[in-house]
Amino acid sequence: DVVMTQSPLSLPVTLGQPASISCRSSQSLLYSDGHTYLNWFHQRPGQSPRRLIYEVSHRVSGVPDRFSGSGSGTDFTLKISRVEAEDVGVYYCMQGSHWPWTFGQGTRVEIK
Amino acid sequence: EVQMVESGGGLVKPGGALRLSCAASGFDFTDAWVYWVRHVPGKGLEWVARFKSRADGGTTDYPAPLKGRFIISRDDSKNTLYLQMTTLKTEDTGTYYCVAALSYWGQGILVTVSS
């Protein structure tokens, strides 16, 4: 199975400041159809995960533009340009290129 | 409004069986790939099963360790997704989510396997 490794696992941030989460896969996520199926999810305390980003950099409808995704191959990044209070929770990267799909361990974002 | 509502969870003894259901509404269920995902304490999020839409072949897939013990099914006439779990192990304990199109998630339902 493809192993997804996130860093850091814990990220204290200051409101209004940027934040960045890294995700690395154990093999390339470039699929045979030319797409790279790397997603980012956010899970707030007590809620179900919510998809933010699909195919590396495409924001899901309704996701604020302070969230952005980038990367290729095996290295990916989620950036929050200015952290807001509602951004706390756990962020997961997830690959959908190789079955079984797999999630990273999660990065817990908290406000300092 | 999109809704995914799970039911059927609870406490079961090791070796036992349980059937989860998920009633979906507010979107075109027939065209959606549907899934079960679980959150196992200490292990994180794991894909349990997927069922492609009929238009995409209507096939099912499982991670190798679960194949043969878990069966996903769907009733498109009822907009309902199921997960039949058998020969349950303590390590199957966790919160199970039904998911559609990767964007629609249920609230999660707790399955506890313990003697």
Short mmCIF file of C-alpha atoms in Angstrom, two decimals:
data_model
loop_
_atom_site.label_atom_id
_atom_site.label_comp_id
_atom_site.label_asym_id
_atom_site.label_seq_id
_atom_site.Cartn_x
_atom_site.Cartn_y
_atom_site.Cartn_z
CA ASP A 1 0.00 0.00 0.00
CA VAL A 2 1.07 3.59 -0.63
CA VAL A 3 2.28 5.19 2.60
CA MET A 4 1.39 8.84 3.08
CA THR A 5 3.66 10.72 5.49
CA GLN A 6 2.65 14.11 6.81
CA SER A 7 4.72 16.69 8.64
CA PRO A 8 4.50 18.21 11.07
CA LEU A 9 2.04 16.11 13.08
CA SER A 10 1.26 19.07 15.33
CA LEU A 11 1.19 22.68 14.19
CA PRO A 12 0.57 25.54 16.64
CA VAL A 13 -0.26 28.67 14.66
CA THR A 14 -0.99 32.32 15.35
CA LEU A 15 -4.23 33.78 14.06
CA GLY A 16 -3.66 35.68 10.84
CA GLN A 17 -0.35 33.97 10.16
CA PRO A 18 0.35 31.45 7.39
CA ALA A 19 0.59 27.69 7.90
CA SER A 20 1.96 24.89 5.76
CA ILE A 21 1.61 21.11 5.89
CA SER A 22 3.74 18.69 3.92
CA CYS A 23 2.65 15.30 2.59
CA ARG A 24 4.90 12.73 0.93
CA SER A 25 3.84 9.51 -0.74
CA SER A 26 5.90 6.32 -0.95
CA GLN A 27 5.33 6.17 -4.70
CA SER A 28 4.30 8.57 -7.43
CA LEU A 29 0.65 9.56 -7.43
CA LEU A 30 0.63 10.33 -11.16
CA TYR A 31 -2.08 8.06 -12.52
CA SER A 32 -2.09 6.47 -15.96
CA ASP A 33 -4.73 8.94 -17.13
CA GLY A 34 -2.38 11.88 -16.47
CA HIS A 35 -4.15 13.05 -13.32
CA THR A 36 -2.67 13.12 -9.82
CA TYR A 37 -5.27 12.08 -7.28
CA LEU A 38 -4.10 13.83 -4.14
CA ASN A 39 -6.76 15.21 -1.82
CA TRP A 40 -6.72 17.23 1.38
CA PHE A 41 -9.37 16.85 4.08
CA HIS A 42 -10.08 18.86 7.22
CA GLN A 43 -11.76 17.40 10.29
CA ARG A 44 -12.98 19.79 12.94
CA PRO A 45 -13.47 18.47 16.48
CA GLY A 46 -16.67 16.44 16.66
CA GLN A 47 -17.30 16.58 12.92
CA SER A 48 -16.75 14.34 9.93
CA PRO A 49 -13.89 15.01 7.54
CA ARG A 50 -14.55 17.54 4.80
CA ARG A 51 -12.69 17.58 1.49
CA LEU A 52 -10.89 20.86 0.80
CA ILE A 53 -8.67 20.13 -2.19
CA TYR A 54 -8.78 17.53 -4.98
CA GLU A 55 -6.23 16.65 -7.67
CA VAL A 56 -3.45 18.46 -5.81
CA SER A 57 -4.60 22.03 -6.24
CA HIS A 58 -8.31 22.29 -7.03
CA ARG A 59 -10.40 23.81 -4.26
CA VAL A 60 -13.78 22.22 -3.60
CA SER A 61 -16.69 24.61 -4.09
CA GLY A 62 -17.18 26.78 -1.00
CA VAL A 63 -13.64 26.36 0.34
CA PRO A 64 -12.06 29.75 1.12
CA ASP A 65 -9.28 30.85 -1.20
CA ARG A 66 -6.86 31.13 1.73
CA PHE A 67 -6.41 27.37 1.25
CA SER A 68 -4.12 26.25 -1.56
CA GLY A 69 -2.54 23.00 -2.60
CA SER A 70 0.55 22.32 -4.65
CA GLY A 71 3.02 19.61 -5.56
CA SER A 72 3.58 16.74 -7.93
CA GLY A 73 4.80 13.16 -8.02
CA THR A 74 5.43 12.31 -4.38
CA ASP A 75 5.67 15.71 -2.66
CA PHE A 76 2.66 17.84 -1.83
CA THR A 77 1.85 20.86 0.32
CA LEU A 78 -1.26 22.42 1.78
CA LYS A 79 -0.97 26.11 2.64
CA ILE A 80 -3.24 28.37 4.61
CA SER A 81 -2.39 31.97 3.81
CA ARG A 82 -3.89 33.46 6.99
CA VAL A 83 -5.13 31.10 9.67
CA GLU A 84 -8.58 31.76 11.13
CA ALA A 85 -10.09 30.29 14.30
CA GLU A 86 -12.35 27.95 12.30
CA ASP A 87 -9.29 26.32 10.72
CA VAL A 88 -8.38 24.35 13.85
CA GLY A 89 -8.64 20.59 13.68
CA VAL A 90 -6.85 17.77 11.90
CA TYR A 91 -5.77 17.92 8.27
CA TYR A 92 -5.28 14.75 6.25
CA CYS A 93 -3.76 14.19 2.85
CA MET A 94 -5.21 11.24 0.96
CA GLN A 95 -4.13 9.53 -2.24
CA GLY A 96 -6.70 8.18 -4.68
CA SER A 97 -4.30 6.94 -7.37
CA HIS A 98 -3.56 3.45 -6.03
CA TRP A 99 -6.10 1.14 -4.37
CA PRO A 100 -6.36 0.81 -1.48
CA TRP A 101 -6.48 4.55 -1.17
CA THR A 102 -4.64 5.76 1.89
CA PHE A 103 -4.59 8.72 4.27
CA GLY A 104 -1.72 10.43 5.99
CA GLN A 105 -1.53 10.26 9.78
CA GLY A 106 -3.05 13.70 10.15
CA THR A 107 -1.69 17.09 11.22
CA ARG A 108 -3.34 18.72 14.22
CA VAL A 109 -3.59 22.50 13.83
CA GLU A 110 -4.20 24.52 16.97
CA ILE A 111 -4.13 28.20 17.81
CA LYS A 112 -1.24 29.37 19.96
CA GLU B 1 -29.58 19.44 1.51
CA VAL B 2 -27.28 16.45 1.31
CA GLN B 3 -27.66 13.92 4.10
CA MET B 4 -25.88 10.64 4.80
CA VAL B 5 -27.24 8.92 7.90
CA GLU B 6 -25.62 5.77 9.26
CA SER B 7 -27.31 3.21 11.49
CA GLY B 8 -26.67 -0.27 12.84
CA GLY B 9 -23.56 0.26 14.93
CA GLY B 10 -23.04 -0.92 18.47
CA LEU B 11 -21.28 -3.45 20.66
CA VAL B 12 -20.53 -6.91 19.31
CA LYS B 13 -18.38 -9.78 20.57
CA PRO B 14 -15.28 -10.93 18.71
CA GLY B 15 -16.27 -13.32 15.95
CA GLY B 16 -19.68 -11.71 15.66
CA ALA B 17 -21.32 -9.86 12.80
CA LEU B 18 -22.89 -6.46 12.25
CA ARG B 19 -24.62 -4.74 9.36
CA LEU B 20 -24.32 -1.01 8.89
CA SER B 21 -26.76 0.98 6.77
CA CYS B 22 -26.49 4.46 5.33
CA ALA B 23 -29.48 6.38 3.98
CA ALA B 24 -28.52 9.04 1.46
CA SER B 25 -30.51 12.00 0.16
CA GLY B 26 -30.07 15.32 -1.58
CA PHE B 27 -27.90 14.19 -4.48
CA ASP B 28 -27.90 11.70 -7.34
CA PHE B 29 -26.98 8.54 -5.40
CA THR B 30 -27.18 6.34 -8.49
CA ASP B 31 -24.33 8.20 -10.20
CA ALA B 32 -22.08 8.29 -7.16
CA TRP B 33 -19.21 6.07 -6.13
CA VAL B 34 -19.86 5.20 -2.51
CA TYR B 35 -17.54 4.10 0.24
CA TRP B 36 -17.09 3.10 3.83
CA VAL B 37 -14.22 4.67 5.74
CA ARG B 38 -13.31 4.00 9.35
CA HIS B 39 -11.36 5.83 11.99
CA VAL B 40 -9.57 3.34 14.16
CA PRO B 41 -8.06 4.67 17.40
CA GLY B 42 -4.30 4.72 17.07
CA LYS B 43 -4.37 3.90 13.35
CA GLY B 44 -6.16 6.86 11.79
CA LEU B 45 -8.47 6.88 8.79
CA GLU B 46 -8.75 3.77 6.63
CA TRP B 47 -10.73 2.94 3.50
CA VAL B 48 -12.90 -0.09 4.15
CA ALA B 49 -14.67 -0.61 0.83
CA ARG B 50 -15.85 1.12 -2.31
CA PHE B 51 -18.70 0.52 -4.73
CA LYS B 52 -18.46 2.16 -8.12
CA SER B 53 -21.56 3.55 -9.82
CA ARG B 54 -23.35 1.28 -12.28
CA ALA B 55 -22.22 3.59 -15.10
CA ASP B 56 -18.60 2.95 -14.10
CA GLY B 57 -18.98 -0.81 -13.86
CA GLY B 58 -20.73 -1.28 -10.52
CA THR B 59 -17.78 -3.18 -9.06
CA THR B 60 -16.57 -3.38 -5.49
CA ASP B 61 -13.09 -3.20 -4.00
CA TYR B 62 -11.63 -3.87 -0.57
CA PRO B 63 -8.22 -3.60 1.06
CA ALA B 64 -6.68 -7.09 1.10
CA PRO B 65 -6.93 -7.60 4.90
CA LEU B 66 -10.71 -7.00 4.85
CA LYS B 67 -11.61 -8.92 1.71
CA GLY B 68 -13.85 -11.85 2.59
CA ARG B 69 -14.93 -10.46 5.96
CA PHE B 70 -16.59 -7.21 4.84
CA ILE B 71 -19.12 -6.84 2.04
CA ILE B 72 -20.34 -3.52 0.67
CA SER B 73 -23.64 -3.36 -1.15
CA ARG B 74 -26.02 -0.68 -2.39
CA ASP B 75 -29.69 -0.40 -3.22
CA ASP B 76 -30.01 2.44 -5.69
CA SER B 77 -33.80 2.20 -5.57
CA LYS B 78 -33.63 3.10 -1.87
CA ASN B 79 -30.57 5.40 -2.01
CA THR B 80 -29.03 3.19 0.65
CA LEU B 81 -25.54 1.83 1.22
CA TYR B 82 -24.73 -1.17 3.39
CA LEU B 83 -21.71 -2.76 5.01
CA GLN B 84 -21.96 -6.36 6.18
CA MET B 85 -19.16 -7.13 8.61
CA THR B 86 -18.45 -10.69 9.72
CA THR B 87 -15.88 -12.45 11.89
CA LEU B 88 -15.30 -9.17 13.66
CA LYS B 89 -12.05 -8.58 15.54
CA THR B 90 -11.21 -6.20 18.34
CA GLU B 91 -9.09 -4.22 15.89
CA ASP B 92 -12.23 -3.46 13.85
CA THR B 93 -13.36 -1.16 16.66
CA GLY B 94 -13.79 2.39 15.45
CA THR B 95 -16.03 5.01 13.95
CA TYR B 96 -17.41 4.05 10.54
CA TYR B 97 -18.36 6.70 7.99
CA CYS B 98 -20.36 6.26 4.82
CA VAL B 99 -19.09 8.50 2.05
CA ALA B 100 -20.34 9.43 -1.42
CA ALA B 101 -18.35 11.05 -4.19
CA LEU B 102 -15.62 11.80 -1.63
CA SER B 103 -17.53 14.96 -0.72
CA TYR B 104 -20.53 13.72 1.25
CA TRP B 105 -19.85 12.13 4.63
CA GLY B 106 -22.14 10.71 7.25
CA GLN B 107 -21.78 11.72 10.88
CA GLY B 108 -20.08 8.44 11.70
CA ILE B 109 -21.26 5.49 13.75
CA LEU B 110 -19.39 3.67 16.48
CA VAL B 111 -18.63 -0.03 16.22
CA THR B 112 -17.13 -1.63 19.29
CA VAL B 113 -15.84 -5.20 19.16
CA SER B 114 -15.22 -6.45 22.67
CA SER B 115 -15.96 -9.43 24.87
#
